[in-house]
JSON list of C-alpha atoms in Angstrom, two decimals:
[
{"chain": "E", "resi": 1, "resn": "GLY", "atom": "CA", "xyz": [13.53, 2.39, -11.55]},
{"chain": "E", "resi": 2, "resn": "ASP", "atom": "CA", "xyz": [10.18, 0.68, -11.25]},
{"chain": "E", "resi": 3, "resn": "SER", "atom": "CA", "xyz": [7.01, 2.70, -11.71]},
{"chain": "E", "resi": 4, "resn": "VAL", "atom": "CA", "xyz": [3.27, 2.16, -11.96]},
{"chain": "E", "resi": 5, "resn": "THR", "atom": "CA", "xyz": [0.79, 4.46, -13.69]},
{"chain": "E", "resi": 6, "resn": "GLN", "atom": "CA", "xyz": [-2.95, 4.21, -13.09]},
{"chain": "E", "resi": 7, "resn": "MET", "atom": "CA", "xyz": [-5.76, 5.98, -14.83]},
{"chain": "E", "resi": 8, "resn": "GLU", "atom": "CA", "xyz": [-6.73, 9.08, -12.99]},
{"chain": "E", "resi": 9, "resn": "GLY", "atom": "CA", "xyz": [-9.96, 9.16, -11.09]},
{"chain": "E", "resi": 10, "resn": "PRO", "atom": "CA", "xyz": [-12.27, 9.57, -9.55]},
{"chain": "E", "resi": 11, "resn": "VAL", "atom": "CA", "xyz": [-14.44, 7.07, -11.40]},
{"chain": "E", "resi": 12, "resn": "THR", "atom": "CA", "xyz": [-18.16, 7.25, -10.83]},
{"chain": "E", "resi": 13, "resn": "LEU", "atom": "CA", "xyz": [-20.46, 4.48, -12.06]},
{"chain": "E", "resi": 14, "resn": "SER", "atom": "CA", "xyz": [-23.99, 3.29, -11.64]},
{"chain": "E", "resi": 15, "resn": "GLU", "atom": "CA", "xyz": [-24.62, -0.10, -10.08]},
{"chain": "E", "resi": 16, "resn": "GLU", "atom": "CA", "xyz": [-24.24, -3.01, -12.55]},
{"chain": "E", "resi": 17, "resn": "ALA", "atom": "CA", "xyz": [-22.04, -0.96, -14.90]},
{"chain": "E", "resi": 18, "resn": "PHE", "atom": "CA", "xyz": [-18.83, -2.35, -16.37]},
{"chain": "E", "resi": 19, "resn": "LEU", "atom": "CA", "xyz": [-15.60, -1.24, -14.72]},
{"chain": "E", "resi": 20, "resn": "THR", "atom": "CA", "xyz": [-12.13, -0.83, -16.17]},
{"chain": "E", "resi": 21, "resn": "ILE", "atom": "CA", "xyz": [-9.24, 0.78, -14.33]},
{"chain": "E", "resi": 22, "resn": "ASN", "atom": "CA", "xyz": [-6.13, 0.98, -16.45]},
{"chain": "E", "resi": 23, "resn": "CYS", "atom": "CA", "xyz": [-2.69, 0.22, -15.09]},
{"chain": "E", "resi": 24, "resn": "THR", "atom": "CA", "xyz": [0.64, 0.20, -16.90]},
{"chain": "E", "resi": 25, "resn": "TYR", "atom": "CA", "xyz": [4.05, -0.38, -15.46]},
{"chain": "E", "resi": 26, "resn": "THR", "atom": "CA", "xyz": [7.78, -0.03, -16.02]},
{"chain": "E", "resi": 27, "resn": "ALA", "atom": "CA", "xyz": [10.05, -2.54, -14.36]},
{"chain": "E", "resi": 28, "resn": "THR", "atom": "CA", "xyz": [13.26, -4.45, -14.81]},
{"chain": "E", "resi": 29, "resn": "GLY", "atom": "CA", "xyz": [13.06, -8.19, -15.14]},
{"chain": "E", "resi": 30, "resn": "TYR", "atom": "CA", "xyz": [9.79, -9.96, -14.57]},
{"chain": "E", "resi": 31, "resn": "PRO", "atom": "CA", "xyz": [7.74, -8.28, -11.86]},
{"chain": "E", "resi": 32, "resn": "SER", "atom": "CA", "xyz": [4.78, -9.69, -10.00]},
{"chain": "E", "resi": 33, "resn": "LEU", "atom": "CA", "xyz": [1.68, -7.52, -10.31]},
{"chain": "E", "resi": 34, "resn": "PHE", "atom": "CA", "xyz": [-1.02, -6.79, -7.76]},
{"chain": "E", "resi": 35, "resn": "TRP", "atom": "CA", "xyz": [-4.26, -4.92, -7.23]},
{"chain": "E", "resi": 36, "resn": "TYR", "atom": "CA", "xyz": [-5.01, -3.72, -3.73]},
{"chain": "E", "resi": 37, "resn": "VAL", "atom": "CA", "xyz": [-8.29, -2.24, -2.51]},
{"chain": "E", "resi": 38, "resn": "GLN", "atom": "CA", "xyz": [-8.76, 0.18, 0.37]},
{"chain": "E", "resi": 39, "resn": "TYR", "atom": "CA", "xyz": [-12.25, 0.56, 1.82]},
{"chain": "E", "resi": 40, "resn": "PRO", "atom": "CA", "xyz": [-13.00, 3.68, 3.88]},
{"chain": "E", "resi": 41, "resn": "GLY", "atom": "CA", "xyz": [-11.28, 3.56, 7.26]},
{"chain": "E", "resi": 42, "resn": "GLU", "atom": "CA", "xyz": [-9.52, 0.29, 6.55]},
{"chain": "E", "resi": 43, "resn": "GLY", "atom": "CA", "xyz": [-6.06, -0.84, 5.49]},
{"chain": "E", "resi": 44, "resn": "LEU", "atom": "CA", "xyz": [-5.12, -1.95, 1.99]},
{"chain": "E", "resi": 45, "resn": "GLN", "atom": "CA", "xyz": [-6.23, -5.48, 1.15]},
{"chain": "E", "resi": 46, "resn": "LEU", "atom": "CA", "xyz": [-4.84, -7.66, -1.58]},
{"chain": "E", "resi": 47, "resn": "LEU", "atom": "CA", "xyz": [-7.54, -8.05, -4.22]},
{"chain": "E", "resi": 48, "resn": "LEU", "atom": "CA", "xyz": [-5.73, -10.17, -6.80]},
{"chain": "E", "resi": 49, "resn": "LYS", "atom": "CA", "xyz": [-2.31, -10.87, -8.21]},
{"chain": "E", "resi": 50, "resn": "ALA", "atom": "CA", "xyz": [-0.46, -12.33, -11.19]},
{"chain": "E", "resi": 51, "resn": "THR", "atom": "CA", "xyz": [3.10, -13.54, -11.22]},
{"chain": "E", "resi": 52, "resn": "LYS", "atom": "CA", "xyz": [3.92, -14.12, -14.88]},
{"chain": "E", "resi": 53, "resn": "ALA", "atom": "CA", "xyz": [2.92, -13.09, -18.38]},
{"chain": "E", "resi": 54, "resn": "ASP", "atom": "CA", "xyz": [-0.61, -14.07, -19.45]},
{"chain": "E", "resi": 55, "resn": "ASP", "atom": "CA", "xyz": [-1.59, -15.01, -15.90]},
{"chain": "E", "resi": 56, "resn": "LYS", "atom": "CA", "xyz": [-5.08, -13.87, -14.96]},
{"chain": "E", "resi": 57, "resn": "GLY", "atom": "CA", "xyz": [-5.75, -12.90, -11.37]},
{"chain": "E", "resi": 58, "resn": "SER", "atom": "CA", "xyz": [-9.36, -12.95, -10.19]},
{"chain": "E", "resi": 59, "resn": "ASN", "atom": "CA", "xyz": [-11.30, -12.40, -6.99]},
{"chain": "E", "resi": 60, "resn": "LYS", "atom": "CA", "xyz": [-14.78, -11.19, -6.03]},
{"chain": "E", "resi": 61, "resn": "GLY", "atom": "CA", "xyz": [-15.73, -10.78, -9.70]},
{"chain": "E", "resi": 62, "resn": "PHE", "atom": "CA", "xyz": [-12.67, -8.64, -10.47]},
{"chain": "E", "resi": 63, "resn": "GLU", "atom": "CA", "xyz": [-10.13, -9.78, -13.06]},
{"chain": "E", "resi": 64, "resn": "ALA", "atom": "CA", "xyz": [-6.80, -8.56, -14.38]},
{"chain": "E", "resi": 65, "resn": "THR", "atom": "CA", "xyz": [-4.48, -10.14, -16.95]},
{"chain": "E", "resi": 66, "resn": "TYR", "atom": "CA", "xyz": [-0.70, -9.72, -16.92]},
{"chain": "E", "resi": 67, "resn": "ARG", "atom": "CA", "xyz": [0.13, -8.40, -20.41]},
{"chain": "E", "resi": 68, "resn": "LYS", "atom": "CA", "xyz": [3.87, -8.30, -20.89]},
{"chain": "E", "resi": 69, "resn": "GLU", "atom": "CA", "xyz": [3.70, -7.04, -24.47]},
{"chain": "E", "resi": 70, "resn": "THR", "atom": "CA", "xyz": [1.78, -3.94, -23.42]},
{"chain": "E", "resi": 71, "resn": "THR", "atom": "CA", "xyz": [3.19, -3.80, -19.85]},
{"chain": "E", "resi": 72, "resn": "SER", "atom": "CA", "xyz": [-0.34, -3.56, -18.53]},
{"chain": "E", "resi": 73, "resn": "PHE", "atom": "CA", "xyz": [-2.50, -5.05, -15.79]},
{"chain": "E", "resi": 74, "resn": "HIS", "atom": "CA", "xyz": [-5.93, -3.49, -16.23]},
{"chain": "E", "resi": 75, "resn": "LEU", "atom": "CA", "xyz": [-8.58, -4.20, -13.60]},
{"chain": "E", "resi": 76, "resn": "GLU", "atom": "CA", "xyz": [-12.06, -5.15, -14.82]},
{"chain": "E", "resi": 77, "resn": "LYS", "atom": "CA", "xyz": [-15.40, -6.13, -13.36]},
{"chain": "E", "resi": 78, "resn": "GLY", "atom": "CA", "xyz": [-18.49, -6.90, -15.36]},
{"chain": "E", "resi": 79, "resn": "SER", "atom": "CA", "xyz": [-21.09, -5.56, -12.93]},
{"chain": "E", "resi": 80, "resn": "VAL", "atom": "CA", "xyz": [-20.10, -3.29, -10.06]},
{"chain": "E", "resi": 81, "resn": "GLN", "atom": "CA", "xyz": [-21.97, -2.97, -6.80]},
{"chain": "E", "resi": 82, "resn": "VAL", "atom": "CA", "xyz": [-22.26, -0.10, -4.35]},
{"chain": "E", "resi": 83, "resn": "SER", "atom": "CA", "xyz": [-20.09, -2.12, -1.96]},
{"chain": "E", "resi": 84, "resn": "ASP", "atom": "CA", "xyz": [-17.22, -1.92, -4.49]},
{"chain": "E", "resi": 85, "resn": "SER", "atom": "CA", "xyz": [-16.82, 1.78, -3.75]},
{"chain": "E", "resi": 86, "resn": "ALA", "atom": "CA", "xyz": [-13.22, 2.13, -2.56]},
{"chain": "E", "resi": 87, "resn": "VAL", "atom": "CA", "xyz": [-9.75, 3.21, -3.63]},
{"chain": "E", "resi": 88, "resn": "TYR", "atom": "CA", "xyz": [-7.93, 0.78, -5.92]},
{"chain": "E", "resi": 89, "resn": "PHE", "atom": "CA", "xyz": [-4.14, 0.59, -6.14]},
{"chain": "E", "resi": 90, "resn": "CYS", "atom": "CA", "xyz": [-2.11, -1.17, -8.78]},
{"chain": "E", "resi": 91, "resn": "ALA", "atom": "CA", "xyz": [1.31, -2.32, -7.57]},
{"chain": "E", "resi": 92, "resn": "LEU", "atom": "CA", "xyz": [4.31, -4.37, -8.51]},
{"chain": "E", "resi": 93, "resn": "THR", "atom": "CA", "xyz": [7.27, -5.98, -6.90]},
{"chain": "E", "resi": 94, "resn": "SER", "atom": "CA", "xyz": [10.31, -6.98, -8.86]},
{"chain": "E", "resi": 95, "resn": "ASP", "atom": "CA", "xyz": [12.40, -8.50, -6.12]},
{"chain": "E", "resi": 96, "resn": "ASP", "atom": "CA", "xyz": [10.34, -11.57, -5.33]},
{"chain": "E", "resi": 97, "resn": "ALA", "atom": "CA", "xyz": [9.94, -14.10, -8.07]},
{"chain": "E", "resi": 98, "resn": "GLY", "atom": "CA", "xyz": [7.63, -16.14, -5.90]},
{"chain": "E", "resi": 99, "resn": "GLY", "atom": "CA", "xyz": [4.68, -13.85, -6.45]},
{"chain": "E", "resi": 100, "resn": "THR", "atom": "CA", "xyz": [4.04, -13.14, -2.81]},
{"chain": "E", "resi": 101, "resn": "SER", "atom": "CA", "xyz": [3.82, -9.55, -1.77]},
{"chain": "E", "resi": 102, "resn": "TYR", "atom": "CA", "xyz": [6.58, -9.63, 0.78]},
{"chain": "E", "resi": 103, "resn": "GLY", "atom": "CA", "xyz": [9.05, -7.65, -1.23]},
{"chain": "E", "resi": 104, "resn": "LYS", "atom": "CA", "xyz": [9.19, -3.93, -1.77]},
{"chain": "E", "resi": 105, "resn": "LEU", "atom": "CA", "xyz": [6.03, -2.75, -3.43]},
{"chain": "E", "resi": 106, "resn": "THR", "atom": "CA", "xyz": [5.83, 0.09, -5.94]},
{"chain": "E", "resi": 107, "resn": "PHE", "atom": "CA", "xyz": [2.33, 1.57, -6.08]},
{"chain": "E", "resi": 108, "resn": "GLY", "atom": "CA", "xyz": [0.33, 3.54, -8.57]},
{"chain": "E", "resi": 109, "resn": "GLN", "atom": "CA", "xyz": [-1.39, 6.68, -7.35]},
{"chain": "E", "resi": 110, "resn": "GLY", "atom": "CA", "xyz": [-4.70, 5.01, -6.64]},
{"chain": "E", "resi": 111, "resn": "THR", "atom": "CA", "xyz": [-8.09, 5.37, -8.29]},
{"chain": "E", "resi": 112, "resn": "ILE", "atom": "CA", "xyz": [-11.17, 6.33, -6.31]},
{"chain": "E", "resi": 113, "resn": "LEU", "atom": "CA", "xyz": [-14.25, 4.40, -7.41]},
{"chain": "E", "resi": 114, "resn": "THR", "atom": "CA", "xyz": [-17.73, 5.48, -6.40]},
{"chain": "E", "resi": 115, "resn": "VAL", "atom": "CA", "xyz": [-20.71, 3.34, -7.35]},
{"chain": "E", "resi": 116, "resn": "HIS", "atom": "CA", "xyz": [-24.21, 4.83, -7.10]},
{"chain": "E", "resi": 117, "resn": "PRO", "atom": "CA", "xyz": [-27.38, 2.77, -6.64]},
{"chain": "Y", "resi": 1, "resn": "GLY", "atom": "CA", "xyz": [-6.86, -12.18, 6.56]},
{"chain": "Y", "resi": 2, "resn": "ALA", "atom": "CA", "xyz": [-4.47, -11.06, 9.25]},
{"chain": "Y", "resi": 3, "resn": "VAL", "atom": "CA", "xyz": [-4.97, -7.73, 11.01]},
{"chain": "Y", "resi": 4, "resn": "VAL", "atom": "CA", "xyz": [-2.56, -4.85, 11.45]},
{"chain": "Y", "resi": 5, "resn": "SER", "atom": "CA", "xyz": [-3.48, -1.91, 13.65]},
{"chain": "Y", "resi": 6, "resn": "GLN", "atom": "CA", "xyz": [-1.98, 1.55, 13.90]},
{"chain": "Y", "resi": 7, "resn": "HIS", "atom": "CA", "xyz": [-2.14, 4.01, 16.75]},
{"chain": "Y", "resi": 8, "resn": "PRO", "atom": "CA", "xyz": [-3.01, 6.79, 16.76]},
{"chain": "Y", "resi": 9, "resn": "SER", "atom": "CA", "xyz": [-5.22, 7.06, 13.72]},
{"chain": "Y", "resi": 10, "resn": "TRP", "atom": "CA", "xyz": [-4.85, 10.84, 13.70]},
{"chain": "Y", "resi": 11, "resn": "VAL", "atom": "CA", "xyz": [-2.42, 13.12, 15.49]},
{"chain": "Y", "resi": 12, "resn": "ILE", "atom": "CA", "xyz": [-1.91, 16.87, 15.50]},
{"chain": "Y", "resi": 13, "resn": "CYS", "atom": "CA", "xyz": [1.29, 18.29, 16.95]},
{"chain": "Y", "resi": 14, "resn": "LYS", "atom": "CA", "xyz": [3.23, 21.51, 17.14]},
{"chain": "Y", "resi": 15, "resn": "SER", "atom": "CA", "xyz": [6.26, 22.12, 15.00]},
{"chain": "Y", "resi": 16, "resn": "GLY", "atom": "CA", "xyz": [9.44, 20.95, 16.70]},
{"chain": "Y", "resi": 17, "resn": "THR", "atom": "CA", "xyz": [7.87, 18.18, 18.73]},
{"chain": "Y", "resi": 18, "resn": "SER", "atom": "CA", "xyz": [8.31, 14.43, 18.20]},
{"chain": "Y", "resi": 19, "resn": "VAL", "atom": "CA", "xyz": [5.51, 12.02, 17.41]},
{"chain": "Y", "resi": 20, "resn": "LYS", "atom": "CA", "xyz": [5.48, 8.24, 17.78]},
{"chain": "Y", "resi": 21, "resn": "ILE", "atom": "CA", "xyz": [3.25, 6.01, 15.66]},
{"chain": "Y", "resi": 22, "resn": "GLU", "atom": "CA", "xyz": [2.72, 2.37, 16.59]},
{"chain": "Y", "resi": 23, "resn": "CYS", "atom": "CA", "xyz": [2.09, -0.49, 14.20]},
{"chain": "Y", "resi": 24, "resn": "ARG", "atom": "CA", "xyz": [0.94, -3.81, 15.63]},
{"chain": "Y", "resi": 25, "resn": "SER", "atom": "CA", "xyz": [0.25, -7.16, 14.04]},
{"chain": "Y", "resi": 26, "resn": "LEU", "atom": "CA", "xyz": [-2.67, -8.46, 16.08]},
{"chain": "Y", "resi": 27, "resn": "ASP", "atom": "CA", "xyz": [-2.93, -12.10, 15.09]},
{"chain": "Y", "resi": 28, "resn": "PHE", "atom": "CA", "xyz": [0.35, -12.99, 13.41]},
{"chain": "Y", "resi": 29, "resn": "GLN", "atom": "CA", "xyz": [4.06, -12.51, 13.84]},
{"chain": "Y", "resi": 30, "resn": "ALA", "atom": "CA", "xyz": [5.53, -9.97, 11.45]},
{"chain": "Y", "resi": 31, "resn": "THR", "atom": "CA", "xyz": [9.18, -10.73, 10.81]},
{"chain": "Y", "resi": 32, "resn": "THR", "atom": "CA", "xyz": [9.32, -7.76, 8.46]},
{"chain": "Y", "resi": 33, "resn": "MET", "atom": "CA", "xyz": [7.43, -4.49, 8.65]},
{"chain": "Y", "resi": 34, "resn": "PHE", "atom": "CA", "xyz": [7.30, -1.73, 6.07]},
{"chain": "Y", "resi": 35, "resn": "TRP", "atom": "CA", "xyz": [6.55, 1.96, 6.54]},
{"chain": "Y", "resi": 36, "resn": "TYR", "atom": "CA", "xyz": [4.99, 3.99, 3.75]},
{"chain": "Y", "resi": 37, "resn": "ARG", "atom": "CA", "xyz": [4.13, 7.63, 3.33]},
{"chain": "Y", "resi": 38, "resn": "GLN", "atom": "CA", "xyz": [1.22, 8.85, 1.23]},
{"chain": "Y", "resi": 39, "resn": "PHE", "atom": "CA", "xyz": [0.61, 12.41, 0.09]},
{"chain": "Y", "resi": 40, "resn": "PRO", "atom": "CA", "xyz": [-2.88, 13.49, -1.01]},
{"chain": "Y", "resi": 41, "resn": "LYS", "atom": "CA", "xyz": [-3.84, 12.01, -4.36]},
{"chain": "Y", "resi": 42, "resn": "GLN", "atom": "CA", "xyz": [-0.44, 10.34, -4.66]},
{"chain": "Y", "resi": 43, "resn": "SER", "atom": "CA", "xyz": [0.76, 6.81, -4.37]},
{"chain": "Y", "resi": 44, "resn": "LEU", "atom": "CA", "xyz": [2.29, 5.15, -1.34]},
{"chain": "Y", "resi": 45, "resn": "MET", "atom": "CA", "xyz": [6.03, 5.71, -1.13]},
{"chain": "Y", "resi": 46, "resn": "LEU", "atom": "CA", "xyz": [8.10, 3.15, 0.76]},
{"chain": "Y", "resi": 47, "resn": "MET", "atom": "CA", "xyz": [10.12, 4.83, 3.47]},
{"chain": "Y", "resi": 48, "resn": "ALA", "atom": "CA", "xyz": [11.87, 1.92, 5.15]},
{"chain": "Y", "resi": 49, "resn": "THR", "atom": "CA", "xyz": [11.91, -1.80, 5.76]},
{"chain": "Y", "resi": 50, "resn": "SER", "atom": "CA", "xyz": [12.49, -3.17, 9.24]},
{"chain": "Y", "resi": 51, "resn": "ASN", "atom": "CA", "xyz": [13.26, -6.67, 10.38]},
{"chain": "Y", "resi": 52, "resn": "GLU", "atom": "CA", "xyz": [12.64, -7.69, 13.96]},
{"chain": "Y", "resi": 53, "resn": "GLY", "atom": "CA", "xyz": [15.70, -7.10, 16.10]},
{"chain": "Y", "resi": 54, "resn": "SER", "atom": "CA", "xyz": [17.80, -5.34, 13.50]},
{"chain": "Y", "resi": 55, "resn": "LYS", "atom": "CA", "xyz": [18.22, -1.84, 12.12]},
{"chain": "Y", "resi": 56, "resn": "ALA", "atom": "CA", "xyz": [15.80, -0.57, 9.54]},
{"chain": "Y", "resi": 57, "resn": "THR", "atom": "CA", "xyz": [16.80, -0.16, 5.90]},
{"chain": "Y", "resi": 58, "resn": "TYR", "atom": "CA", "xyz": [15.79, 3.25, 4.60]},
{"chain": "Y", "resi": 59, "resn": "GLU", "atom": "CA", "xyz": [14.92, 4.13, 1.02]},
{"chain": "Y", "resi": 60, "resn": "GLN", "atom": "CA", "xyz": [16.97, 6.71, -0.79]},
{"chain": "Y", "resi": 61, "resn": "GLY", "atom": "CA", "xyz": [16.06, 10.23, 0.24]},
{"chain": "Y", "resi": 62, "resn": "VAL", "atom": "CA", "xyz": [14.51, 9.27, 3.59]},
{"chain": "Y", "resi": 63, "resn": "GLU", "atom": "CA", "xyz": [16.29, 10.80, 6.57]},
{"chain": "Y", "resi": 64, "resn": "LYS", "atom": "CA", "xyz": [16.95, 8.02, 9.05]},
{"chain": "Y", "resi": 65, "resn": "ASP", "atom": "CA", "xyz": [17.69, 10.47, 11.87]},
{"chain": "Y", "resi": 66, "resn": "LYS", "atom": "CA", "xyz": [14.35, 12.14, 11.35]},
{"chain": "Y", "resi": 67, "resn": "PHE", "atom": "CA", "xyz": [12.23, 9.03, 10.93]},
{"chain": "Y", "resi": 68, "resn": "LEU", "atom": "CA", "xyz": [13.32, 6.63, 13.65]},
{"chain": "Y", "resi": 69, "resn": "ILE", "atom": "CA", "xyz": [12.06, 3.09, 13.24]},
{"chain": "Y", "resi": 70, "resn": "ASN", "atom": "CA", "xyz": [12.16, 0.45, 15.94]},
{"chain": "Y", "resi": 71, "resn": "HIS", "atom": "CA", "xyz": [11.03, -3.15, 15.44]},
{"chain": "Y", "resi": 72, "resn": "ALA", "atom": "CA", "xyz": [11.59, -4.52, 18.93]},
{"chain": "Y", "resi": 73, "resn": "SER", "atom": "CA", "xyz": [9.24, -7.49, 18.72]},
{"chain": "Y", "resi": 74, "resn": "LEU", "atom": "CA", "xyz": [7.48, -9.66, 16.15]},
{"chain": "Y", "resi": 75, "resn": "THR", "atom": "CA", "xyz": [4.23, -7.80, 16.73]},
{"chain": "Y", "resi": 76, "resn": "LEU", "atom": "CA", "xyz": [5.26, -4.18, 17.17]},
{"chain": "Y", "resi": 77, "resn": "SER", "atom": "CA", "xyz": [7.09, -1.58, 15.12]},
{"chain": "Y", "resi": 78, "resn": "THR", "atom": "CA", "xyz": [7.21, 2.13, 15.87]},
{"chain": "Y", "resi": 79, "resn": "LEU", "atom": "CA", "xyz": [7.91, 5.14, 13.70]},
{"chain": "Y", "resi": 80, "resn": "THR", "atom": "CA", "xyz": [9.02, 8.29, 15.50]},
{"chain": "Y", "resi": 81, "resn": "VAL", "atom": "CA", "xyz": [8.99, 11.54, 13.57]},
{"chain": "Y", "resi": 82, "resn": "THR", "atom": "CA", "xyz": [11.54, 13.68, 15.37]},
{"chain": "Y", "resi": 83, "resn": "SER", "atom": "CA", "xyz": [11.38, 17.48, 15.43]},
{"chain": "Y", "resi": 84, "resn": "ALA", "atom": "CA", "xyz": [8.35, 17.42, 13.18]},
{"chain": "Y", "resi": 85, "resn": "HIS", "atom": "CA", "xyz": [7.72, 20.28, 10.75]},
{"chain": "Y", "resi": 86, "resn": "PRO", "atom": "CA", "xyz": [4.68, 21.13, 8.62]},
{"chain": "Y", "resi": 87, "resn": "GLU", "atom": "CA", "xyz": [6.26, 19.45, 5.58]},
{"chain": "Y", "resi": 88, "resn": "ASP", "atom": "CA", "xyz": [6.17, 16.15, 7.51]},
{"chain": "Y", "resi": 89, "resn": "SER", "atom": "CA", "xyz": [2.37, 16.29, 7.54]},
{"chain": "Y", "resi": 90, "resn": "SER", "atom": "CA", "xyz": [1.22, 13.22, 5.68]},
{"chain": "Y", "resi": 91, "resn": "PHE", "atom": "CA", "xyz": [-0.54, 9.87, 5.90]},
{"chain": "Y", "resi": 92, "resn": "TYR", "atom": "CA", "xyz": [1.75, 7.14, 7.26]},
{"chain": "Y", "resi": 93, "resn": "ILE", "atom": "CA", "xyz": [0.92, 3.49, 6.58]},
{"chain": "Y", "resi": 94, "resn": "CYS", "atom": "CA", "xyz": [2.62, 0.38, 7.89]},
{"chain": "Y", "resi": 95, "resn": "SER", "atom": "CA", "xyz": [2.45, -3.19, 6.73]},
{"chain": "Y", "resi": 96, "resn": "GLY", "atom": "CA", "xyz": [3.60, -6.45, 8.20]},
{"chain": "Y", "resi": 97, "resn": "ARG", "atom": "CA", "xyz": [4.80, -9.58, 6.46]},
{"chain": "Y", "resi": 98, "resn": "ALA", "atom": "CA", "xyz": [3.75, -12.86, 7.96]},
{"chain": "Y", "resi": 99, "resn": "SER", "atom": "CA", "xyz": [5.89, -15.96, 7.94]},
{"chain": "Y", "resi": 100, "resn": "TYR", "atom": "CA", "xyz": [3.96, -17.20, 4.90]},
{"chain": "Y", "resi": 101, "resn": "ASN", "atom": "CA", "xyz": [4.94, -14.07, 3.01]},
{"chain": "Y", "resi": 102, "resn": "GLU", "atom": "CA", "xyz": [1.61, -12.31, 2.62]},
{"chain": "Y", "resi": 103, "resn": "GLN", "atom": "CA", "xyz": [1.84, -8.59, 3.38]},
{"chain": "Y", "resi": 104, "resn": "PHE", "atom": "CA", "xyz": [-0.93, -6.99, 5.47]},
{"chain": "Y", "resi": 105, "resn": "PHE", "atom": "CA", "xyz": [-1.53, -3.27, 5.80]},
{"chain": "Y", "resi": 106, "resn": "GLY", "atom": "CA", "xyz": [-2.59, -1.06, 8.69]},
{"chain": "Y", "resi": 107, "resn": "PRO", "atom": "CA", "xyz": [-5.32, 1.58, 8.28]},
{"chain": "Y", "resi": 108, "resn": "GLY", "atom": "CA", "xyz": [-2.85, 4.46, 8.40]},
{"chain": "Y", "resi": 109, "resn": "THR", "atom": "CA", "xyz": [-2.09, 7.42, 10.66]},
{"chain": "Y", "resi": 110, "resn": "ARG", "atom": "CA", "xyz": [-2.74, 10.98, 9.59]},
{"chain": "Y", "resi": 111, "resn": "LEU", "atom": "CA", "xyz": [-0.12, 13.37, 10.96]},
{"chain": "Y", "resi": 112, "resn": "THR", "atom": "CA", "xyz": [-0.74, 17.12, 10.93]},
{"chain": "Y", "resi": 113, "resn": "VAL", "atom": "CA", "xyz": [2.07, 19.37, 12.09]},
{"chain": "Y", "resi": 114, "resn": "LEU", "atom": "CA", "xyz": [1.06, 22.94, 12.90]}
]
């Protein structure tokens, strides 16, 4: 079945540092890939997505590129801020070719990011 | 984005009792709602998918008689944990799918069974 593996956290960085959170996946067919973010006390929010190989999703300075050859979707940001402190989830769905997140989502275990001033 | 609320945010109950968790889409109509369970430091596991007005579809290994899901309207779904036991203690998260296919998540409900 489908699975998602994220780098283990927690990750602690200083403000303006470079961020990478690794994500690899196993899926049948051609899944759509997502990064969700969960701020303290709030629900998961879609951060970015990519629906096919070599697509780059981007939002709020975060980027991730769909790499089919390495089955990866690593999240990056060039300069993190304290407000980026949250839990980040990598996810995929393989039953919706349209790239929307309506289908069943398979999540990674989440990575806690803490950014210090 | 659209908002999904859950109530209660935290509940403590005695073993053997039943607990109901509500999931509401506040500003959109959710034709489909999903219920997830999350253990500490683990990923979200999909429990079931419910469509308004029809029976929920449960994932393999999820006891449908223990986790009763009702999706009576386009803005409300409920999860009832029947005869709860300590092993049911977990974080339960719902999400709703809007007509334009985006999925929005609630903040979660922490259940502790003593």
